[in-house]
PDB file of C-alpha atoms in Angstrom:
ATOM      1  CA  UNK A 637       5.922  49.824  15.449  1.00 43.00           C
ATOM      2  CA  UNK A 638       7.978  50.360  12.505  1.00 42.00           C
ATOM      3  CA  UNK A 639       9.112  54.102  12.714  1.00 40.00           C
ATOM      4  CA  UNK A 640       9.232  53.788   8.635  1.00 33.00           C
ATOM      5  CA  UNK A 641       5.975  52.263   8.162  1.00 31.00           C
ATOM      6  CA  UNK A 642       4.140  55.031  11.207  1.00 40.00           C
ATOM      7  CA  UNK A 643       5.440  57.679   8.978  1.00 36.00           C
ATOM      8  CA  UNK A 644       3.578  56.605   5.728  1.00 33.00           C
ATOM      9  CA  UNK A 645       1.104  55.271   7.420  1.00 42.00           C
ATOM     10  CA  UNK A 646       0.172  58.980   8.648  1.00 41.00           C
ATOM     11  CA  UNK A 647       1.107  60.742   5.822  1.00 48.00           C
ATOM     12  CA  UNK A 648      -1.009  58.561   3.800  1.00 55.00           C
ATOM     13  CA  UNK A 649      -4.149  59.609   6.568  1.00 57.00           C
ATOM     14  CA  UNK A 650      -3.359  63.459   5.535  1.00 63.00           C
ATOM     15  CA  UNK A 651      -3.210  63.140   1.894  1.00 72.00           C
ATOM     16  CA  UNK A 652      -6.405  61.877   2.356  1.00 77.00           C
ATOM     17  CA  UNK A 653      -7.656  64.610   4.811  1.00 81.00           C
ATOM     18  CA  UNK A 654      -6.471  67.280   2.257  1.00 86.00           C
ATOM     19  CA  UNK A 655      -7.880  65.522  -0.627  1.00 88.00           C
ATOM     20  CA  UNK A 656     -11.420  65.180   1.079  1.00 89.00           C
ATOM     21  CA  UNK A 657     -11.207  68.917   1.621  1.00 89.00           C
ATOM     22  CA  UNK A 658     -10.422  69.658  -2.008  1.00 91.00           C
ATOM     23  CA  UNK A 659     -13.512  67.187  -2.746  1.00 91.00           C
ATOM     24  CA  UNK A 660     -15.487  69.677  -0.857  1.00 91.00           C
ATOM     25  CA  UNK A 661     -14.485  72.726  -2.781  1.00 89.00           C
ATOM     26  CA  UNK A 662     -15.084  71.375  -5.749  1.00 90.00           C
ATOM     27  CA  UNK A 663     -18.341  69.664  -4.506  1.00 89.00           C
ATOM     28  CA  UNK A 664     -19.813  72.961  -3.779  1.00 87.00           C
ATOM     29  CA  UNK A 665     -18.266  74.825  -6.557  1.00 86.00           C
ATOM     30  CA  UNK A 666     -19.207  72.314  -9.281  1.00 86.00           C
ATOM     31  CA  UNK A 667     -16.494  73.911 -11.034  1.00 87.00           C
ATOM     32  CA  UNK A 668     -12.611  72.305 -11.167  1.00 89.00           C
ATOM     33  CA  UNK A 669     -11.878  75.935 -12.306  1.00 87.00           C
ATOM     34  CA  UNK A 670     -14.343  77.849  -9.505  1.00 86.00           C
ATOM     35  CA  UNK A 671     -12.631  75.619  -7.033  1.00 88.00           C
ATOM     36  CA  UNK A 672      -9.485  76.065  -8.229  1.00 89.00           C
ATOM     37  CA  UNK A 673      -9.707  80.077  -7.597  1.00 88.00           C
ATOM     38  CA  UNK A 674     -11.044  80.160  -3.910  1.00 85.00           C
ATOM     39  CA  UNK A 675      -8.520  77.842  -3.439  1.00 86.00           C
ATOM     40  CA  UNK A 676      -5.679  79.290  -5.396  1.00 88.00           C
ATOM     41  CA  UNK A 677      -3.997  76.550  -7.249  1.00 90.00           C
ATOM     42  CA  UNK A 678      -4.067  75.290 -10.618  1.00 91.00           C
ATOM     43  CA  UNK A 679      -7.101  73.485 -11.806  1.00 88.00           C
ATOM     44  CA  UNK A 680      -4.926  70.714 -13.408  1.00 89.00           C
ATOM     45  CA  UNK A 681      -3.809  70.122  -9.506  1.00 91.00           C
ATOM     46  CA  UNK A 682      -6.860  70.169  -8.629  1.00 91.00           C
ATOM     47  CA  UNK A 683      -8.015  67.318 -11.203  1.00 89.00           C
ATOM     48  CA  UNK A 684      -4.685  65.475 -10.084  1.00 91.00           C
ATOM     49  CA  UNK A 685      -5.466  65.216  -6.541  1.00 92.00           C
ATOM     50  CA  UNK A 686      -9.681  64.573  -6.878  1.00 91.00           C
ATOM     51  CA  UNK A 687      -8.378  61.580  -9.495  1.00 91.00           C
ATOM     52  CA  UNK A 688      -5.936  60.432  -7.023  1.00 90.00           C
ATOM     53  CA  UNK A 689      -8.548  60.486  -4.111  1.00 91.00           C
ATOM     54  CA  UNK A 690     -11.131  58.543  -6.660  1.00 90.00           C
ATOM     55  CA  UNK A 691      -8.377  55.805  -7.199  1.00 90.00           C
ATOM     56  CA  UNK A 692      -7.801  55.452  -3.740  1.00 89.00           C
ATOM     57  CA  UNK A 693     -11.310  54.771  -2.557  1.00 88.00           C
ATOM     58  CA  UNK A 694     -11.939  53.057  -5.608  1.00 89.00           C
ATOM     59  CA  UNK A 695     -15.503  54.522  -6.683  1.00 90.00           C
ATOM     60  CA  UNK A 696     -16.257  57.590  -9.318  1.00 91.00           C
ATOM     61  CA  UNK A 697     -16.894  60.634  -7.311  1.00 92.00           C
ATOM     62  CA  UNK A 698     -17.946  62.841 -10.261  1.00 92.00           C
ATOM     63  CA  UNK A 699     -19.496  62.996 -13.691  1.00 89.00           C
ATOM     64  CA  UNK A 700     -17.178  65.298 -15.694  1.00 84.00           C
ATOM     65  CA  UNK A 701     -18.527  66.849 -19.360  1.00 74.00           C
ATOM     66  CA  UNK A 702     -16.704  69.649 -20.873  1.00 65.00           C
ATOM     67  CA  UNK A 703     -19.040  72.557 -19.471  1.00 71.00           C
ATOM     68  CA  UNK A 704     -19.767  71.360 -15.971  1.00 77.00           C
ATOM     69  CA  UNK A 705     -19.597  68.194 -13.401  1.00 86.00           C
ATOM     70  CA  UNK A 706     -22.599  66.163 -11.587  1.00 89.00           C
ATOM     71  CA  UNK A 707     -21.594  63.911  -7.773  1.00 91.00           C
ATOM     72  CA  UNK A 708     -21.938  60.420  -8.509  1.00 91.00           C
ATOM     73  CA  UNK A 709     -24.332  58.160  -6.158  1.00 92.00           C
ATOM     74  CA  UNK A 710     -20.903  57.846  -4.370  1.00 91.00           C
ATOM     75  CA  UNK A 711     -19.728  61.553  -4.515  1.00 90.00           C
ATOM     76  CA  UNK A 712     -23.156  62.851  -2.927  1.00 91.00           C
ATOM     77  CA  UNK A 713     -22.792  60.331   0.053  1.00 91.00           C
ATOM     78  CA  UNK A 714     -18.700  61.293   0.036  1.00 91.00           C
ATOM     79  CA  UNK A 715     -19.424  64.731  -0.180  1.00 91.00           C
ATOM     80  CA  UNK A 716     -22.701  64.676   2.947  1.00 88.00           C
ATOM     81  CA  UNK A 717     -20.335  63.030   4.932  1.00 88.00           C
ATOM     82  CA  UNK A 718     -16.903  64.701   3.964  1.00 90.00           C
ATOM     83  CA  UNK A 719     -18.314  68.786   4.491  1.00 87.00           C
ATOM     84  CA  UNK A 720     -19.115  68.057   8.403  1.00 84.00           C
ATOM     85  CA  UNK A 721     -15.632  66.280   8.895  1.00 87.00           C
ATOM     86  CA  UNK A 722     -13.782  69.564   6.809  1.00 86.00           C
ATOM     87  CA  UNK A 723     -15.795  72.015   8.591  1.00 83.00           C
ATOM     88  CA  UNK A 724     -15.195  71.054  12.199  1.00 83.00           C
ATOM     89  CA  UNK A 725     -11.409  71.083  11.160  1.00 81.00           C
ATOM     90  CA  UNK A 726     -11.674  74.653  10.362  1.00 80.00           C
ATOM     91  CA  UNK A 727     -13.662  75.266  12.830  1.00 80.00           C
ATOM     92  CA  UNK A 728     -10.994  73.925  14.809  1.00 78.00           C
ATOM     93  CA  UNK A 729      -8.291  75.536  13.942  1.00 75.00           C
ATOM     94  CA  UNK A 730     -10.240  79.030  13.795  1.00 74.00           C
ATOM     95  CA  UNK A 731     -11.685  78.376  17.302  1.00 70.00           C
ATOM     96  CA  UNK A 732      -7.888  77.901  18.552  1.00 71.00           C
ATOM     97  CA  UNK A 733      -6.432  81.427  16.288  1.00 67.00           C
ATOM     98  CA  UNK A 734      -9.342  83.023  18.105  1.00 65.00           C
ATOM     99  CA  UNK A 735      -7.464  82.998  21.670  1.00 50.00           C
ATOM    100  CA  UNK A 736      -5.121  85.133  20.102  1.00 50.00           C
ATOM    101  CA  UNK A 737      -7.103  87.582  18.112  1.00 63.00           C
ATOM    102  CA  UNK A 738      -9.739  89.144  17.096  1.00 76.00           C
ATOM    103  CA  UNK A 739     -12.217  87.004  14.528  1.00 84.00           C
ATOM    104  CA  UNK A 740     -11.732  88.221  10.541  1.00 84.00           C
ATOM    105  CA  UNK A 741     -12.578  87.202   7.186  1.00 87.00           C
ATOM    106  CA  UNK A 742     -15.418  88.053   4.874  1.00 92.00           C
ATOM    107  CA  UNK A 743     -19.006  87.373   6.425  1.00 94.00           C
ATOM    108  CA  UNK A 744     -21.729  86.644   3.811  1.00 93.00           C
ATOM    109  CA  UNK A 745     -24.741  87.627   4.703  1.00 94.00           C
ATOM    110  CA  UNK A 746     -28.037  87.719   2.545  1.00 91.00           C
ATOM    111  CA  UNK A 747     -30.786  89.568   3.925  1.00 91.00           C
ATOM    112  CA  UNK A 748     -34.135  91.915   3.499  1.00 89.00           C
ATOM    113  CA  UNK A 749     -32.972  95.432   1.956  1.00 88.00           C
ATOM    114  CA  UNK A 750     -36.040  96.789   4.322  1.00 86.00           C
ATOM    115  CA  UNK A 751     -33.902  94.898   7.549  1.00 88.00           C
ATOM    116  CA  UNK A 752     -31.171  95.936   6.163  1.00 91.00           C
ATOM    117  CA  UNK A 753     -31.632  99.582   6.016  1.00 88.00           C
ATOM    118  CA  UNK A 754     -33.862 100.134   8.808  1.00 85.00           C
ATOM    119  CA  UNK A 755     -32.730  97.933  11.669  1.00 89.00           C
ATOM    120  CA  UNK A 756     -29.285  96.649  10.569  1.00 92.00           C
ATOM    121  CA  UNK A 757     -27.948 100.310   9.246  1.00 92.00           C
ATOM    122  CA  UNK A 758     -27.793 102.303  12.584  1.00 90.00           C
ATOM    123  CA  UNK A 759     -26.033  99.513  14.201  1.00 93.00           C
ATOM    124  CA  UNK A 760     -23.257  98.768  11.862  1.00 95.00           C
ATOM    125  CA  UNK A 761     -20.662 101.418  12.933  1.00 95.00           C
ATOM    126  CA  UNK A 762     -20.496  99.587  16.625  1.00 95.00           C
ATOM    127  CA  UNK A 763     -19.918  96.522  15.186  1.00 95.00           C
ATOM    128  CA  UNK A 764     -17.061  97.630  12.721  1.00 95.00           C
ATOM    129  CA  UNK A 765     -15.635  99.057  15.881  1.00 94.00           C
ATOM    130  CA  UNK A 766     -16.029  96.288  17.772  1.00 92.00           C
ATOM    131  CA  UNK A 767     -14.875  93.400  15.414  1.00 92.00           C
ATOM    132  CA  UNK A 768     -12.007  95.476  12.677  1.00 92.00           C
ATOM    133  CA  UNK A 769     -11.165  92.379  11.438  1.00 90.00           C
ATOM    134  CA  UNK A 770     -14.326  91.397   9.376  1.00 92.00           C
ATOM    135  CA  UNK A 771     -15.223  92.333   6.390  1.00 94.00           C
ATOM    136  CA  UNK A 772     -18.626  92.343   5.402  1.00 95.00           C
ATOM    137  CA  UNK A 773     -20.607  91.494   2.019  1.00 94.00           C
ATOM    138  CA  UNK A 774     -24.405  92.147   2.090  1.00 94.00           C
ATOM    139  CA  UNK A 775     -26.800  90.680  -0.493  1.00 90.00           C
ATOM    140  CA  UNK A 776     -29.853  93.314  -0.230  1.00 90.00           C
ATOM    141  CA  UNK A 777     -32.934  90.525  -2.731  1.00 78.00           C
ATOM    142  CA  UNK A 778     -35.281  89.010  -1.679  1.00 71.00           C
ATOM    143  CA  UNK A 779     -35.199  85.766  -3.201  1.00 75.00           C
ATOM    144  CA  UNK A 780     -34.127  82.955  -0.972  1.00 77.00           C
ATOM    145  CA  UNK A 781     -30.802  81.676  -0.806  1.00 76.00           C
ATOM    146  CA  UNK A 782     -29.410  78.436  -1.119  1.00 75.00           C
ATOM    147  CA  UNK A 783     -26.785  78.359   2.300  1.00 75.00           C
ATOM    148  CA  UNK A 784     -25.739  74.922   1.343  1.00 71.00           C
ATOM    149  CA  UNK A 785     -24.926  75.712  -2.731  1.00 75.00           C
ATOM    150  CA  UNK A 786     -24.174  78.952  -2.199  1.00 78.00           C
ATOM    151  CA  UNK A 787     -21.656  80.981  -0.510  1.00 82.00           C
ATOM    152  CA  UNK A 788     -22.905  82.592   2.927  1.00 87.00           C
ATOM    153  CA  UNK A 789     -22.762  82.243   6.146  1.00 91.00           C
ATOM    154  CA  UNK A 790     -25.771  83.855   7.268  1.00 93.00           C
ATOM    155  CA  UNK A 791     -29.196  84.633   6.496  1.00 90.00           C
ATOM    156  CA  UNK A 792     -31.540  86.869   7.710  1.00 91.00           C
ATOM    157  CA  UNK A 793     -35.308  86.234   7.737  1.00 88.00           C
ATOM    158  CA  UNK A 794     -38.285  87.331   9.101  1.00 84.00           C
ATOM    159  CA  UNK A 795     -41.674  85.806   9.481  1.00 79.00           C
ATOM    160  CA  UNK A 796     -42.575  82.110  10.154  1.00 75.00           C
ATOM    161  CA  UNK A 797     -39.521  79.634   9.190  1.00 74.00           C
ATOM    162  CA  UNK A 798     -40.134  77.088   6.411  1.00 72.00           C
ATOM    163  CA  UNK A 799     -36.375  76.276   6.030  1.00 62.00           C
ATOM    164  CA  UNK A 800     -36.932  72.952   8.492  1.00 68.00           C
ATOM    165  CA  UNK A 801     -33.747  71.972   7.268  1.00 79.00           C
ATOM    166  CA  UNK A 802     -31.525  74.837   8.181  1.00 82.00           C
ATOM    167  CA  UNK A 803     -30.887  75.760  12.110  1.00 86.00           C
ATOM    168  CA  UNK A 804     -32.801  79.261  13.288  1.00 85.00           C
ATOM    169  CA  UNK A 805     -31.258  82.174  15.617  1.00 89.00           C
ATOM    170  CA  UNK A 806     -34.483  84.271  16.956  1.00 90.00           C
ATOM    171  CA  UNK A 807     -32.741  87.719  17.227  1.00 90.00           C
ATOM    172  CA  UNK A 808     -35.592  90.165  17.657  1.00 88.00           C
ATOM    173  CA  UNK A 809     -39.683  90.740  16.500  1.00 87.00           C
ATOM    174  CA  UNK A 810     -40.653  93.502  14.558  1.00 87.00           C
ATOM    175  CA  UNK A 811     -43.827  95.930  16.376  1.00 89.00           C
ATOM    176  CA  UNK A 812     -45.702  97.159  13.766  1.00 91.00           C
ATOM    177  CA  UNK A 813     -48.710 100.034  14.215  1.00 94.00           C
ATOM    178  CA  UNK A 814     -50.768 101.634  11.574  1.00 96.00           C
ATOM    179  CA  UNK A 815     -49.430 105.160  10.426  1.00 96.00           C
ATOM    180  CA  UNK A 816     -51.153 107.649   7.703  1.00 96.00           C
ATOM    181  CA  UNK A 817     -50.375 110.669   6.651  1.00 95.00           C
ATOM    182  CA  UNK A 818     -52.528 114.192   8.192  1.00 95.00           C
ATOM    183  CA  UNK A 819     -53.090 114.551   4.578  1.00 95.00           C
ATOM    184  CA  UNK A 820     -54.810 111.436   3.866  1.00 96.00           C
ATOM    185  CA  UNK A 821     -56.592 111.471   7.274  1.00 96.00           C
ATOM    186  CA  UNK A 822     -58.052 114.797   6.064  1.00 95.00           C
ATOM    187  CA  UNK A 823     -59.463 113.408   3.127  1.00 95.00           C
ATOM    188  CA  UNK A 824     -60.814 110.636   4.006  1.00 95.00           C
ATOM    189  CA  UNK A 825     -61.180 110.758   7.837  1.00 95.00           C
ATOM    190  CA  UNK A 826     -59.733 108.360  10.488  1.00 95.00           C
ATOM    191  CA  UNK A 827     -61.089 105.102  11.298  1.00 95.00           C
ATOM    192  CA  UNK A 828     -62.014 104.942  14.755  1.00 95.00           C
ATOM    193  CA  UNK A 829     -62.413 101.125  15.203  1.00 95.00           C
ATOM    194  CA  UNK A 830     -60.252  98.345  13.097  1.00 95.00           C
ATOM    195  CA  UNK A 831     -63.943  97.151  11.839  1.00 94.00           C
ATOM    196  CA  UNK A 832     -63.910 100.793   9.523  1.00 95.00           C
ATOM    197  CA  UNK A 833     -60.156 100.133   7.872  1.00 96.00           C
ATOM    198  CA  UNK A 834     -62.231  97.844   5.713  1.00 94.00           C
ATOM    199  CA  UNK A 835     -63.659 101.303   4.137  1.00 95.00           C
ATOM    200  CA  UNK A 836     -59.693 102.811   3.876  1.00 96.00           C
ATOM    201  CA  UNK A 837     -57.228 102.586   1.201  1.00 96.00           C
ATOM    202  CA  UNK A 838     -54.579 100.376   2.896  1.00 97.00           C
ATOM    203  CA  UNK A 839     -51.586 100.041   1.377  1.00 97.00           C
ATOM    204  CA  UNK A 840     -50.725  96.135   1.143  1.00 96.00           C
ATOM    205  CA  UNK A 841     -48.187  93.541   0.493  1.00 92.00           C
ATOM    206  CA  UNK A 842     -49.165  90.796  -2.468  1.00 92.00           C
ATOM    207  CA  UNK A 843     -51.749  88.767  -1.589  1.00 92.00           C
ATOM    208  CA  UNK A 844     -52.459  90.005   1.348  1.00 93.00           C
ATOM    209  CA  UNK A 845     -55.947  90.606   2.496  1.00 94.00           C
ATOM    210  CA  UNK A 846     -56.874  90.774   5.987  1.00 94.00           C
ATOM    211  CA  UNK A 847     -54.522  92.136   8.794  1.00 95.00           C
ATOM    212  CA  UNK A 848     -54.620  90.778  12.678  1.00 94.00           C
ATOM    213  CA  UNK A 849     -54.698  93.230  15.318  1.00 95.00           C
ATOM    214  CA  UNK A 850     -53.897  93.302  18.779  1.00 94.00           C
ATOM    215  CA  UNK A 851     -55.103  95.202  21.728  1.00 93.00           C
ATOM    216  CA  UNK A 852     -54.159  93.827  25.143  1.00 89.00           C
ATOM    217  CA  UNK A 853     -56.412  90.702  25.329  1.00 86.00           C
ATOM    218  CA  UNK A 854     -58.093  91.429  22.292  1.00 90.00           C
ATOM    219  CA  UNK A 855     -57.962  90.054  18.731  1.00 92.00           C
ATOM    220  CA  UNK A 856     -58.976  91.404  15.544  1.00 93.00           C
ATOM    221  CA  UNK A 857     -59.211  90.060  12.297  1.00 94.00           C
ATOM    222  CA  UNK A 858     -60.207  92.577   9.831  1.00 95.00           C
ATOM    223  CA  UNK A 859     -60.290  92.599   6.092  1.00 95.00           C
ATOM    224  CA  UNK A 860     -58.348  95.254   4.171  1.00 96.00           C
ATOM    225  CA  UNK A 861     -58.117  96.288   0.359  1.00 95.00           C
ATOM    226  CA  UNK A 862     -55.995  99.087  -1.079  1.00 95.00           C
ATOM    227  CA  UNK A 863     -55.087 100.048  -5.186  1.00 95.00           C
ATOM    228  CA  UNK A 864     -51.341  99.444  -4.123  1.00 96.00           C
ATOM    229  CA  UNK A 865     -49.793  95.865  -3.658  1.00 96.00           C
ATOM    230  CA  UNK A 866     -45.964  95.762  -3.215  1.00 92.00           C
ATOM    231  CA  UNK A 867     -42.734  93.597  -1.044  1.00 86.00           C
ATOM    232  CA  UNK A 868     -40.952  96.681  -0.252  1.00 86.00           C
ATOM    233  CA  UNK A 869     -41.913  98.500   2.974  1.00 87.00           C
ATOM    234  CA  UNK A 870     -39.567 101.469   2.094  1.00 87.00           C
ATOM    235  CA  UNK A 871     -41.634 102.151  -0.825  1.00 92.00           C
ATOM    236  CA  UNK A 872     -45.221 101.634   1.257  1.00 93.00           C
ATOM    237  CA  UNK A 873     -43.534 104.180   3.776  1.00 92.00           C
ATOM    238  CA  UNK A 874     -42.974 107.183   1.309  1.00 92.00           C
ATOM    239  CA  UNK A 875     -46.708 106.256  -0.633  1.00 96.00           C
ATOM    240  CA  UNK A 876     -48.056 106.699   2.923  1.00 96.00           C
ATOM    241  CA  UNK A 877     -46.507 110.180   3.148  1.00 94.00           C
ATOM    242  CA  UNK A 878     -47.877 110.932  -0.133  1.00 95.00           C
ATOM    243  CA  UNK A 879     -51.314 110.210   1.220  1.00 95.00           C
ATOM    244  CA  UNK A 880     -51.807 107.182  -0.700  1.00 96.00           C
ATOM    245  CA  UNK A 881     -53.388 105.052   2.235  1.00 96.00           C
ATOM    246  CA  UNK A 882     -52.696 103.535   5.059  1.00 97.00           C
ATOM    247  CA  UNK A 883     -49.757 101.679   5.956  1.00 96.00           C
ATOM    248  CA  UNK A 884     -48.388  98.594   8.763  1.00 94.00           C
ATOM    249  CA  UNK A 885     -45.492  99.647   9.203  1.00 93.00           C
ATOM    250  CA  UNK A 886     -42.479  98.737  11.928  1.00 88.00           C
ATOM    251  CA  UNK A 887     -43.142 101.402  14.698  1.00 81.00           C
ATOM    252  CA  UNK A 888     -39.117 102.134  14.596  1.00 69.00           C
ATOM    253  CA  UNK A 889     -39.144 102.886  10.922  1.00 71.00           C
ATOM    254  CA  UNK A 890     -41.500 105.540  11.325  1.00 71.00           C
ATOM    255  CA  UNK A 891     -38.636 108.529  12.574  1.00 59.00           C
ATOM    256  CA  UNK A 892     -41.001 111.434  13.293  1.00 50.00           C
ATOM    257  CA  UNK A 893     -44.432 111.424  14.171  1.00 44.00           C
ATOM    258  CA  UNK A 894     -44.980 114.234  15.987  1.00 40.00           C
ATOM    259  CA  UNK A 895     -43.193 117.527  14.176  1.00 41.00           C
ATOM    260  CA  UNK A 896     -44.284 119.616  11.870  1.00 36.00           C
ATOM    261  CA  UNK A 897     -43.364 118.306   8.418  1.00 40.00           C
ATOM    262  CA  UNK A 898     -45.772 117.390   5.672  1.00 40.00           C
ATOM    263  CA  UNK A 899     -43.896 114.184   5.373  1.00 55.00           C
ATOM    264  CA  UNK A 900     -44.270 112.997   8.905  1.00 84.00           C
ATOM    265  CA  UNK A 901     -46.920 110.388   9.748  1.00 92.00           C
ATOM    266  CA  UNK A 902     -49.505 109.961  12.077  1.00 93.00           C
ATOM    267  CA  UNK A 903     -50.077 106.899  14.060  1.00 93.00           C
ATOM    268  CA  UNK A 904     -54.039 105.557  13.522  1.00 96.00           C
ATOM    269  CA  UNK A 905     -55.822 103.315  16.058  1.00 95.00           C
ATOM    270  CA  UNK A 906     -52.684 103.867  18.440  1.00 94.00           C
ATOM    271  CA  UNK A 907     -54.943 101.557  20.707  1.00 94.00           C
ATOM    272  CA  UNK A 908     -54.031  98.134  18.273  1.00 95.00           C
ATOM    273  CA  UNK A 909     -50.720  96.594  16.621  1.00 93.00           C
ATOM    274  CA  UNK A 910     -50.685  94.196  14.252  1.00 92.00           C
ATOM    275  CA  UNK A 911     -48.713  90.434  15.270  1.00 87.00           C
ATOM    276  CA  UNK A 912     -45.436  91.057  15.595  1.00 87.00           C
ATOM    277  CA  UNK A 913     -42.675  89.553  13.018  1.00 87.00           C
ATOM    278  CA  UNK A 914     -40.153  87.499  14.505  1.00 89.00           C
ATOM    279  CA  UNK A 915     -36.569  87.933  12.666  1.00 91.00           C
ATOM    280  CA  UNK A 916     -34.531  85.421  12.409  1.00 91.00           C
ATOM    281  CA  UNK A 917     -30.635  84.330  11.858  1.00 92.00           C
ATOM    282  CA  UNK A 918     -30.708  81.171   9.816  1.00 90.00           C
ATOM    283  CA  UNK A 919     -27.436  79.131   9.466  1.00 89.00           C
ATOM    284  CA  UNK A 920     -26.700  75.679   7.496  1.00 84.00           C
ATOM    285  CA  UNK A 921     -25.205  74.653  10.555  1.00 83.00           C
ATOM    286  CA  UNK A 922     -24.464  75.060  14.309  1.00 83.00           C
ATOM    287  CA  UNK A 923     -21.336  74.684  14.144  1.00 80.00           C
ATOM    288  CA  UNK A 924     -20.384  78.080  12.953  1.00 83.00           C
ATOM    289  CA  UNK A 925     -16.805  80.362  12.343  1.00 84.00           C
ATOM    290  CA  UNK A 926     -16.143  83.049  14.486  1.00 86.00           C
ATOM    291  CA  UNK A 927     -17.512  85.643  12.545  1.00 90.00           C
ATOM    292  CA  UNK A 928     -21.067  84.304  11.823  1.00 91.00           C
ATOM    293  CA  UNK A 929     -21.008  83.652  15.990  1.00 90.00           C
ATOM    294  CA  UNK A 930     -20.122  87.362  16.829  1.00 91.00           C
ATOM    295  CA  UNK A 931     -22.282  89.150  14.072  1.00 95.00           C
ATOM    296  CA  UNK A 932     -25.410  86.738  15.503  1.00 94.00           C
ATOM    297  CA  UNK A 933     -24.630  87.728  18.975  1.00 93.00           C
ATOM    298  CA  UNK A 934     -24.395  91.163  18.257  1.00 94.00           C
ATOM    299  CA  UNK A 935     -27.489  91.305  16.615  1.00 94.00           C
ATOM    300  CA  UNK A 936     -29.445  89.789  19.201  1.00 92.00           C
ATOM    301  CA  UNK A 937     -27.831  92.331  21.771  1.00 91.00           C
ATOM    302  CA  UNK A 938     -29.378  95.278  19.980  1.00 89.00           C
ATOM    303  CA  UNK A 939     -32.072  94.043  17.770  1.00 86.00           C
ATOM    304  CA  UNK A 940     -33.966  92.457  20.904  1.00 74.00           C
ATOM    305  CA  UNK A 941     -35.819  95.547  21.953  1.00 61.00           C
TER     306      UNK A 941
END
């Protein structure tokens, strides 16, 4: 072979390569200027080298209008096929930096700020120790994000999945018991079979109407009406306290059950649990960086129990 002709033969195959990865960026970003920050170099490059990679396979890859840009038919099929190729190059050359340190970089994570603060909390400080080198940037709502539009790596759910398209790391379940305050129990006396909750305040999530209980081989379905109705368990937990009903709540979230305090809780029917709530890590892909694989890991080495 022509030594000349190799040459531009494979610099002409990484152009390419780098100009599919810029694609990417701006793919995701659907912003030349967006893209052109995470990947810092001037938009006007940018534009250069997408134009130059549209020339060369001959096909518009995006619709550009002065306040934003759409994928083409073409782009959208370049852009499916282009991420996996980019991504298992990074991957790549992560993988490899790995046998020679620590992983590092910002992990994305969105997640429950009840998970968050109750389960994921305690264990952070072992895992900074562990793994210096990441940084870590938490997004506590409870809206669902987007892992393929949006920037993270990982996302934390619990309950059934209904994200078929995105791949799912079970790293624990979540026991929850019934817990009222001595208070409340006072008042309005404790229910000695889950057939009487049905008489209780209980204190509820939206919609929510009937809780499932278990007791060995037993199975309970029981309905259940309260005057409060609310998606954060943090504030059911203090309204409980208050004496405001009864609560499900996660039997490790409950920290003292047995002192003294007019705070603490009391379990009811200690007998029954509700159906546990399977948590898990959800990913846009297997193939993941360094960082997402260690933080997973760890959190199915301490979250299991």
């Amino acid at each position: 072979m022509n030594p000349i002709f190799g040459t531009m033969k494979a610099n002409h195959t990484t152009d390419h390569l780098r100009d599919m990865s810029l694609f990417v960026e701006v793919a995701r970003a659907k912003s030349f200027r967006r893209a052109a920050e995470a990947l810092g170099m001037p938009s006007s490059t940018l534009s250069r080298r997408i134009q130059a990679l549209e020339r060369a396979i001959g096909l518009r890859l995006l619709h550009r209008t002065t306040r934003h840009i759409e994928l083409t038919e073409a782009g959208q099929l370049y852009f499916e096929r282009s991420r996996g190729i980019v991504e298992e190059a990074r991957l790549a050359h992560e993988q490899l930096g790995e046998l020679v340190s620590q992983p590092r970089g910002v992990l994305r994570v969105s997640l429950p700020v009840d998970f968050a603060i109750v389960f994921l909390a305690p264990h952070l400080p072992e895992f900074c120790r562990r793994y210096p080198g990441i940084a870590l940037e938490f997004d506590l709502t409870p809206r669902r994000v987007d892992l393929v539009a949006e920037p993270f790596d990982v996302a934390i759910r619990m309950g059934i999945l209904t994200d078929s398209h995105l791949v799912g790391h079970k790293i624990a379940h979540v026991q929850r018991c019934l817990y009222a305050s001595p208070s409340y129990l006072d008042a309005h006396g404790e229910p000695a079979t889950p057939d009487e909750l049905s008489q209780h305040e209980c204190l509820l999530f939206p919609n929510e109407t009937h809780w499932t209980l278990l007791r060995d081989s037993s199975k309970r379905q029981v309905a259940v009406n309260g005057r409060f109705h609310l998606n954060n368990v943090g504030m059911m937990q203090r309204l409980a306290t208050y004496g405001l009903g009864i609560a499900l709540l996660a039997r490790s979230s409950v920290p003292d059950t047995t002192g003294v305090s007019t705070q603490r809780l009391q379990q009811v029917l200690p007998d029954w649990q509700a159906t546990p709530i399977e948590v898990h890590a959800l990913t846009e892909t297997r193939l993941l960086p360094a960082k997402a694989q260690r933080f997973i890991e760890y959190l199915k080495e301490h979250l299991a129990q």
